[in-house]
mmCIF file of C-alpha atoms in Angstrom:
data_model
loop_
_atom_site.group_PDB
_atom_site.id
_atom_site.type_symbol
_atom_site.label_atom_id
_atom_site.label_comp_id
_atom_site.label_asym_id
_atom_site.label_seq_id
_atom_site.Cartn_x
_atom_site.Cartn_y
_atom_site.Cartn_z
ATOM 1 C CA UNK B 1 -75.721 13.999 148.226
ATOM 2 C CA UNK B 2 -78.775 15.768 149.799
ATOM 3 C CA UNK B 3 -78.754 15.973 153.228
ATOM 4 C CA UNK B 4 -81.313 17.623 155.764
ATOM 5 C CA UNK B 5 -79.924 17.544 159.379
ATOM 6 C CA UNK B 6 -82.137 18.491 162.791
ATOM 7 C CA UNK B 7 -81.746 17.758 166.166
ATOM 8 C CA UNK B 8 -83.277 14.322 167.215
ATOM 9 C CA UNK B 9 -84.627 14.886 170.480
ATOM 10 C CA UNK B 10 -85.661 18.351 172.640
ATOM 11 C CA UNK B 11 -87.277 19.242 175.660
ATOM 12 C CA UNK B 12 -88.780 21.870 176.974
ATOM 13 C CA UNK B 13 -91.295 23.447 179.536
ATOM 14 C CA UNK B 14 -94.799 24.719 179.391
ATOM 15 C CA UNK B 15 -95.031 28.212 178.490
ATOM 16 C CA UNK B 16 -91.447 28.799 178.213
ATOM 17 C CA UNK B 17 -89.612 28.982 174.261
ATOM 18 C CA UNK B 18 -87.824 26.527 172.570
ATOM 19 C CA UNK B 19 -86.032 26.734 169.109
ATOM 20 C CA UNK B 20 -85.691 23.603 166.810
ATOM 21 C CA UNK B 21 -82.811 23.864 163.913
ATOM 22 C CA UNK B 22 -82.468 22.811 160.536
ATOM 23 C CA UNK B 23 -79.316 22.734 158.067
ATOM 24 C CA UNK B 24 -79.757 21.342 154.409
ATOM 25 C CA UNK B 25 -77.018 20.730 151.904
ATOM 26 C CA UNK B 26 -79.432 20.008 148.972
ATOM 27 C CA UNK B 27 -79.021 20.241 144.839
ATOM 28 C CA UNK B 28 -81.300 23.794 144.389
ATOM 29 C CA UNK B 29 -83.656 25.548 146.685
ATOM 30 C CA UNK B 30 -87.243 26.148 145.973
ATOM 31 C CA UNK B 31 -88.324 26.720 149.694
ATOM 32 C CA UNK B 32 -88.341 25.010 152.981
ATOM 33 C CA UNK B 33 -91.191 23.712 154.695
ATOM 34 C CA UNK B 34 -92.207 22.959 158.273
ATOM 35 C CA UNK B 35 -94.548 20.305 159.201
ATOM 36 C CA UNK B 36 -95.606 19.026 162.877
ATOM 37 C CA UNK B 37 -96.399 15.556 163.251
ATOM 38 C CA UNK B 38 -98.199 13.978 166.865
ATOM 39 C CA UNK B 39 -97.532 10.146 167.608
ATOM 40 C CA UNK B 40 -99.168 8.454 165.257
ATOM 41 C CA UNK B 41 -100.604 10.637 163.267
ATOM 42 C CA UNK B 42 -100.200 12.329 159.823
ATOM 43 C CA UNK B 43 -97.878 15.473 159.236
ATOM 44 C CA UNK B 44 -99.707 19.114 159.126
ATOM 45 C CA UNK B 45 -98.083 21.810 157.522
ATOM 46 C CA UNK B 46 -96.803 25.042 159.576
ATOM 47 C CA UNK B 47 -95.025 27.097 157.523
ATOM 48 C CA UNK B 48 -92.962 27.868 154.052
ATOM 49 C CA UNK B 49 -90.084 29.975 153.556
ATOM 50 C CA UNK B 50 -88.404 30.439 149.876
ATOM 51 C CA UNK B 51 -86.838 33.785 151.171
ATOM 52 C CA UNK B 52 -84.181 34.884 153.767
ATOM 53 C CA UNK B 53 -85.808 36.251 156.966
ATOM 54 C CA UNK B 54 -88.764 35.203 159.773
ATOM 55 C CA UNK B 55 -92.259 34.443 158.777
ATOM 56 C CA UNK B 56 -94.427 34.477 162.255
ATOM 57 C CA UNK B 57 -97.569 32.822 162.437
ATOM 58 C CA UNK B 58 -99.665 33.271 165.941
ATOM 59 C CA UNK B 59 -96.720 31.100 168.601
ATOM 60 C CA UNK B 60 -95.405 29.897 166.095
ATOM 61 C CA UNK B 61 -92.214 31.596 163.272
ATOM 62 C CA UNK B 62 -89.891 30.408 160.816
ATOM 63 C CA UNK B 63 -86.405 31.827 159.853
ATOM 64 C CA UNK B 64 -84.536 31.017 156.598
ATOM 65 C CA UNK B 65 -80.976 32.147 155.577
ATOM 66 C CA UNK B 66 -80.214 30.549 152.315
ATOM 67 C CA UNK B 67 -76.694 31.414 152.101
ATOM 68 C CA UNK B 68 -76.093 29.410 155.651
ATOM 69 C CA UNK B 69 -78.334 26.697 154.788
ATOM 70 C CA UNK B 70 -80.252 26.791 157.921
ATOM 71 C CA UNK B 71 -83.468 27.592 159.017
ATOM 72 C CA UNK B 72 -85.261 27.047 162.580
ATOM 73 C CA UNK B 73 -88.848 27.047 164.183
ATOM 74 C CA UNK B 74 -89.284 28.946 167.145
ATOM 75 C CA UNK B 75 -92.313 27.841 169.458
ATOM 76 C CA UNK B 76 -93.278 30.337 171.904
ATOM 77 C CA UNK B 77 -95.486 29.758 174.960
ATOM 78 C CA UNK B 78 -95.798 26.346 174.747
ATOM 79 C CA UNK B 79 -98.326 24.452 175.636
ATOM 80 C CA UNK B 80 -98.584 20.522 176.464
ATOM 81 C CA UNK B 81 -100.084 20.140 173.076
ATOM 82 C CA UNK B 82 -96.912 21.117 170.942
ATOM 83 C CA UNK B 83 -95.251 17.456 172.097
ATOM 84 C CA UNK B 84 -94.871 16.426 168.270
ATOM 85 C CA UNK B 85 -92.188 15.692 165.955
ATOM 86 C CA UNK B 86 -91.243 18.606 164.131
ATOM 87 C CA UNK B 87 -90.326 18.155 160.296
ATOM 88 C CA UNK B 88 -88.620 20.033 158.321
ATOM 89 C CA UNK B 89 -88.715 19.423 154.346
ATOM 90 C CA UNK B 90 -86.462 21.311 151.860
ATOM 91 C CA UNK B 91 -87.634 21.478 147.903
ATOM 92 C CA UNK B 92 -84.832 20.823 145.459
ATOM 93 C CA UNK B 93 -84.470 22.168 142.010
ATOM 94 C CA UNK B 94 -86.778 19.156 140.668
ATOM 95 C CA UNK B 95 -89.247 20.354 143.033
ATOM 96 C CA UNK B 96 -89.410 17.349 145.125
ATOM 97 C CA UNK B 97 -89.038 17.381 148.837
ATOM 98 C CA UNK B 98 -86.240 15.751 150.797
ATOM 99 C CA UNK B 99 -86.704 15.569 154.816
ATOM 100 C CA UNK B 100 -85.306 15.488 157.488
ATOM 101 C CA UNK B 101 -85.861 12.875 159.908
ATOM 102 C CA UNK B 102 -87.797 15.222 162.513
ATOM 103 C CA UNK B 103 -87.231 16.436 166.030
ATOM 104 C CA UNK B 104 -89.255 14.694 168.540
ATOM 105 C CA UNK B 105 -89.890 17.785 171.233
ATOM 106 C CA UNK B 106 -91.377 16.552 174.906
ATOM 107 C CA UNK B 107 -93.145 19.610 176.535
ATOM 108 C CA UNK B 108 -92.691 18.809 180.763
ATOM 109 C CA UNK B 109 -95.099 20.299 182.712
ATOM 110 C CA UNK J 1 -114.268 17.345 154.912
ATOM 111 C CA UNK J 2 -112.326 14.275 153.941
ATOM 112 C CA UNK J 3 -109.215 15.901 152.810
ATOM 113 C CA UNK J 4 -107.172 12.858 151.824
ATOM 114 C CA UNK J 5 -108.460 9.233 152.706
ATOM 115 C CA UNK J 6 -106.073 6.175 152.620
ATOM 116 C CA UNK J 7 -107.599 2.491 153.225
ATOM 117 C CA UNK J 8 -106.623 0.337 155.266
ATOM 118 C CA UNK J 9 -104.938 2.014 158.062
ATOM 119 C CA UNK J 10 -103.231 -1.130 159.305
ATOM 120 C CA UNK J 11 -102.570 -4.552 157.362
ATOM 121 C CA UNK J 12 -100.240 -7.481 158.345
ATOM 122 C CA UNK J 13 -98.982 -9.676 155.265
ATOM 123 C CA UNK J 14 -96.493 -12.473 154.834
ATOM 124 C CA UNK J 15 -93.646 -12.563 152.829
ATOM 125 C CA UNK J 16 -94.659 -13.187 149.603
ATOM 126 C CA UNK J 17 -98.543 -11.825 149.343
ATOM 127 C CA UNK J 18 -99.401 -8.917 147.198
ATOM 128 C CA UNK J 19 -101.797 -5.815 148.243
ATOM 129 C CA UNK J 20 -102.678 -2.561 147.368
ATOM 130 C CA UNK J 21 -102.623 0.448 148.606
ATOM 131 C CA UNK J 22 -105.536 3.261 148.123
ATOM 132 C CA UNK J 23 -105.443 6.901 148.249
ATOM 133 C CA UNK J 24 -108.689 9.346 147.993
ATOM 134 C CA UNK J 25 -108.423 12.684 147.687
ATOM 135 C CA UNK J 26 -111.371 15.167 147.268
ATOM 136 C CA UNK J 27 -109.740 18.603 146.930
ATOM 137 C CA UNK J 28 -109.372 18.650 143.010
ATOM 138 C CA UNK J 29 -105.521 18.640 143.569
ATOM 139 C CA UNK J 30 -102.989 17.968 140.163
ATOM 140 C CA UNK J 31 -100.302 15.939 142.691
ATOM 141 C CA UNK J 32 -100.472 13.061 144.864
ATOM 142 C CA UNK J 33 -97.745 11.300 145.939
ATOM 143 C CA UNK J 34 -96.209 8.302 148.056
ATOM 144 C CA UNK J 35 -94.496 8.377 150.970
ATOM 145 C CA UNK J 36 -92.902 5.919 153.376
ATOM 146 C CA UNK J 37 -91.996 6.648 157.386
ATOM 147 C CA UNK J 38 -89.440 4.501 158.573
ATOM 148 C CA UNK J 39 -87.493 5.156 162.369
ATOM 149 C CA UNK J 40 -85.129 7.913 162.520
ATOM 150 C CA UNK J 41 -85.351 8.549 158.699
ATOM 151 C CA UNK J 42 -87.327 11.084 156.954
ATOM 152 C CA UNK J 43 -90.454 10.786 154.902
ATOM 153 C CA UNK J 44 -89.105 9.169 151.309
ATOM 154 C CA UNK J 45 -90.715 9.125 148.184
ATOM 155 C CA UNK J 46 -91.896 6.079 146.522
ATOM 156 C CA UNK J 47 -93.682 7.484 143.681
ATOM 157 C CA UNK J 48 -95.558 10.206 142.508
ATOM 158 C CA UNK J 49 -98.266 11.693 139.956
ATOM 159 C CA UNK J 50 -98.552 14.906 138.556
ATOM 160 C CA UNK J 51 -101.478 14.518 136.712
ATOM 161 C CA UNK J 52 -104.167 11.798 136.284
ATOM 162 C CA UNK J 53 -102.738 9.262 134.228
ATOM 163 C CA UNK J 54 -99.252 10.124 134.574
ATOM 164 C CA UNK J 55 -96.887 8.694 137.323
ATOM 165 C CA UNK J 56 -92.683 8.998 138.550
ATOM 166 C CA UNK J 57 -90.671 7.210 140.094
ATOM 167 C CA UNK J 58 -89.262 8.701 143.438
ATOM 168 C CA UNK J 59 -86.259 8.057 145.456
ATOM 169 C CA UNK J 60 -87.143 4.058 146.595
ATOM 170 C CA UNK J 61 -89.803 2.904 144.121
ATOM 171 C CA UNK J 62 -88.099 -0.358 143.724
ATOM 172 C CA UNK J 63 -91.000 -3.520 144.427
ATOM 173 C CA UNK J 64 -93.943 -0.706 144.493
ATOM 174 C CA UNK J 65 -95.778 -0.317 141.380
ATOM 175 C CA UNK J 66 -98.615 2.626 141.387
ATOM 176 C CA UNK J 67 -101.778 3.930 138.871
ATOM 177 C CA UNK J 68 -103.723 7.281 138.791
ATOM 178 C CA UNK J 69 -106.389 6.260 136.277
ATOM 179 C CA UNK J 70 -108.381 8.741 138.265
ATOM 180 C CA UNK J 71 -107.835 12.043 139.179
ATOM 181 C CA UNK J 72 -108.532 11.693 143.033
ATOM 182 C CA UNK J 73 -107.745 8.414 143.363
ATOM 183 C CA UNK J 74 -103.833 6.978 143.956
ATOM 184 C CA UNK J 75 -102.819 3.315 144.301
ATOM 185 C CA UNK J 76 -100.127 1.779 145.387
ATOM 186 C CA UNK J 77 -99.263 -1.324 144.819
ATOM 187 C CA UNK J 78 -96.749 -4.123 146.566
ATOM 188 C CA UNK J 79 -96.697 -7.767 143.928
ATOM 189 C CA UNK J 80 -94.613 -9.040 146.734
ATOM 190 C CA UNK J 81 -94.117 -8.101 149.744
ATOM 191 C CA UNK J 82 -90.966 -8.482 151.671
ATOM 192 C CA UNK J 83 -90.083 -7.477 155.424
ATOM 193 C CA UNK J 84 -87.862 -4.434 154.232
ATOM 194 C CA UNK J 85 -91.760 -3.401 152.680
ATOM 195 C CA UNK J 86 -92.439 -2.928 156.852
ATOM 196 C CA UNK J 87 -93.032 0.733 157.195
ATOM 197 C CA UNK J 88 -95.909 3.385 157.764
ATOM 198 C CA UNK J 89 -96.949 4.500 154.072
ATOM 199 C CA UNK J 90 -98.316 8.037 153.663
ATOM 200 C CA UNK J 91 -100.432 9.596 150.940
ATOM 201 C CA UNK J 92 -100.322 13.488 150.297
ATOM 202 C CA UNK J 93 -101.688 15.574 147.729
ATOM 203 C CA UNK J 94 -100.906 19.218 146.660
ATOM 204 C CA UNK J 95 -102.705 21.704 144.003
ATOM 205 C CA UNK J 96 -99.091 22.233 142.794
ATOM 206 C CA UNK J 97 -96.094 21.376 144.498
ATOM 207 C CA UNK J 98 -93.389 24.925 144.619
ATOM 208 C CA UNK J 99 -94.814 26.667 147.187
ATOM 209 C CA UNK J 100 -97.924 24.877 148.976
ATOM 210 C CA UNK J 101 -98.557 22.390 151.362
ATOM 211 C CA UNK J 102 -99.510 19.334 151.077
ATOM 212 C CA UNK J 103 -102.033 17.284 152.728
ATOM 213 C CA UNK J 104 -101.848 13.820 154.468
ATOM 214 C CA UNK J 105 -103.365 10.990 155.186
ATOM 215 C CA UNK J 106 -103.793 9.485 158.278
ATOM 216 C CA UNK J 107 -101.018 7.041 156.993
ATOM 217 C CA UNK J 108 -101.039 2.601 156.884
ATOM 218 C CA UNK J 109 -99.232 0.745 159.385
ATOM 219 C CA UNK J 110 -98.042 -2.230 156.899
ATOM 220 C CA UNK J 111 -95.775 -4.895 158.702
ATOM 221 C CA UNK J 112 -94.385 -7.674 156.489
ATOM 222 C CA UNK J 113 -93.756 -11.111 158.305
#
């Protein structure tokens, strides 16, 4: 079967680092998306990785390895607004998305 | 910029009663698609459309029934609902779907008593 694993729950402190995982065991690869999601509200995409490596955007980067099946999001300087669940979404072969059920990160002052 | 609208954002329904779902999108995308939120699961598809006039079945469409007779509109539809049928429902859309994002709505608390 097709199975996206993250961590459930993280915390962390303002303006330090933090580093949420993701391992997939999924039928194909076409990429791997990150999404964040605040309480109640819809997901946003953050980033997409179809090859091995780290993709940085601003606090924010994404790492892939393809032959380890894992890929994690690395938030740097965080700030009070970054409490969210954090998604991550593999594409299979048929080009559909299978998720993971999100890490809920709480940011302490 | 509306991005992608879904109405209502929150309905209550007894067992039994039928509804539908709607989903606006004004970004000229090909794909829209269905998506249920349950606790400590990921997002699942329910259905999806690659093309007005043309829907799939995703990975739970069972009591769902959807059309796309427009291009930027998506329903979704429950005949009956049942408690199970409790959930957030999410709408998304995407020009293609290999290598962009898509877009959300803001999502419809449904709860089924």
């Amino acid at each position: 079967g097709q199975n996206i694993d993250q961590p459930t729950e993280m915390t962390a402190t303002e303006g330090a680092i933090v580093q949420i995982n993701c391992t997939y065991q999924t039928s194909g690869f076409n990429g791997l998306f990150w999404y964040q999601q605040h309480a109640g509200e819809a997901p946003t995409f953050l980033s997409y990785n179809v090859l091995d490596g780290l993709e940085e955007k601003g606090r924010f980067s994404s790492f892939l390895s393809r032959s380890k099946g894992y890929s994690y999001l690395l938030l740097k300087e965080l700030q009070m607004k970054d409490s969210a669940s954090y998604l991550c979404a593999v594409m299979d072969s048929n080009y559909q998305l299978i998720w993971g059920a999100g890490t809920k990160l709480i940011i302490k002052p | 910029n509306a991005g992608v609208t879904q109405t209502p954002k929150f309905r209550v329904l007894k067992t039994g009663q039928s509804m539908t779902l709607l989903c606006a999108q004004d970004m000229n995308h090909e794909y829209m698609y269905w998506y249920r939120q349950d606790p400590g699961m990921g997002l699942r598809l329910i259905y999806y459309s690659a093309s007005e006039g043309t829907t799939d079945k995703g990975e739970v469409p069972n009591g769902y029934n959807v059309s796309r007779l427009k291009k930027q509109n998506f329903l979704l539809g429950l005949e009956s609902a049942a408690p199970s049928q409790t959930s957030v429902y999410f709408c998304a859309s995407s020009a293609n779907p290999e290598n962009t994002e898509a877009f959300f709505g803001q999502g419809t608390r449904l709860t089924v008593v």
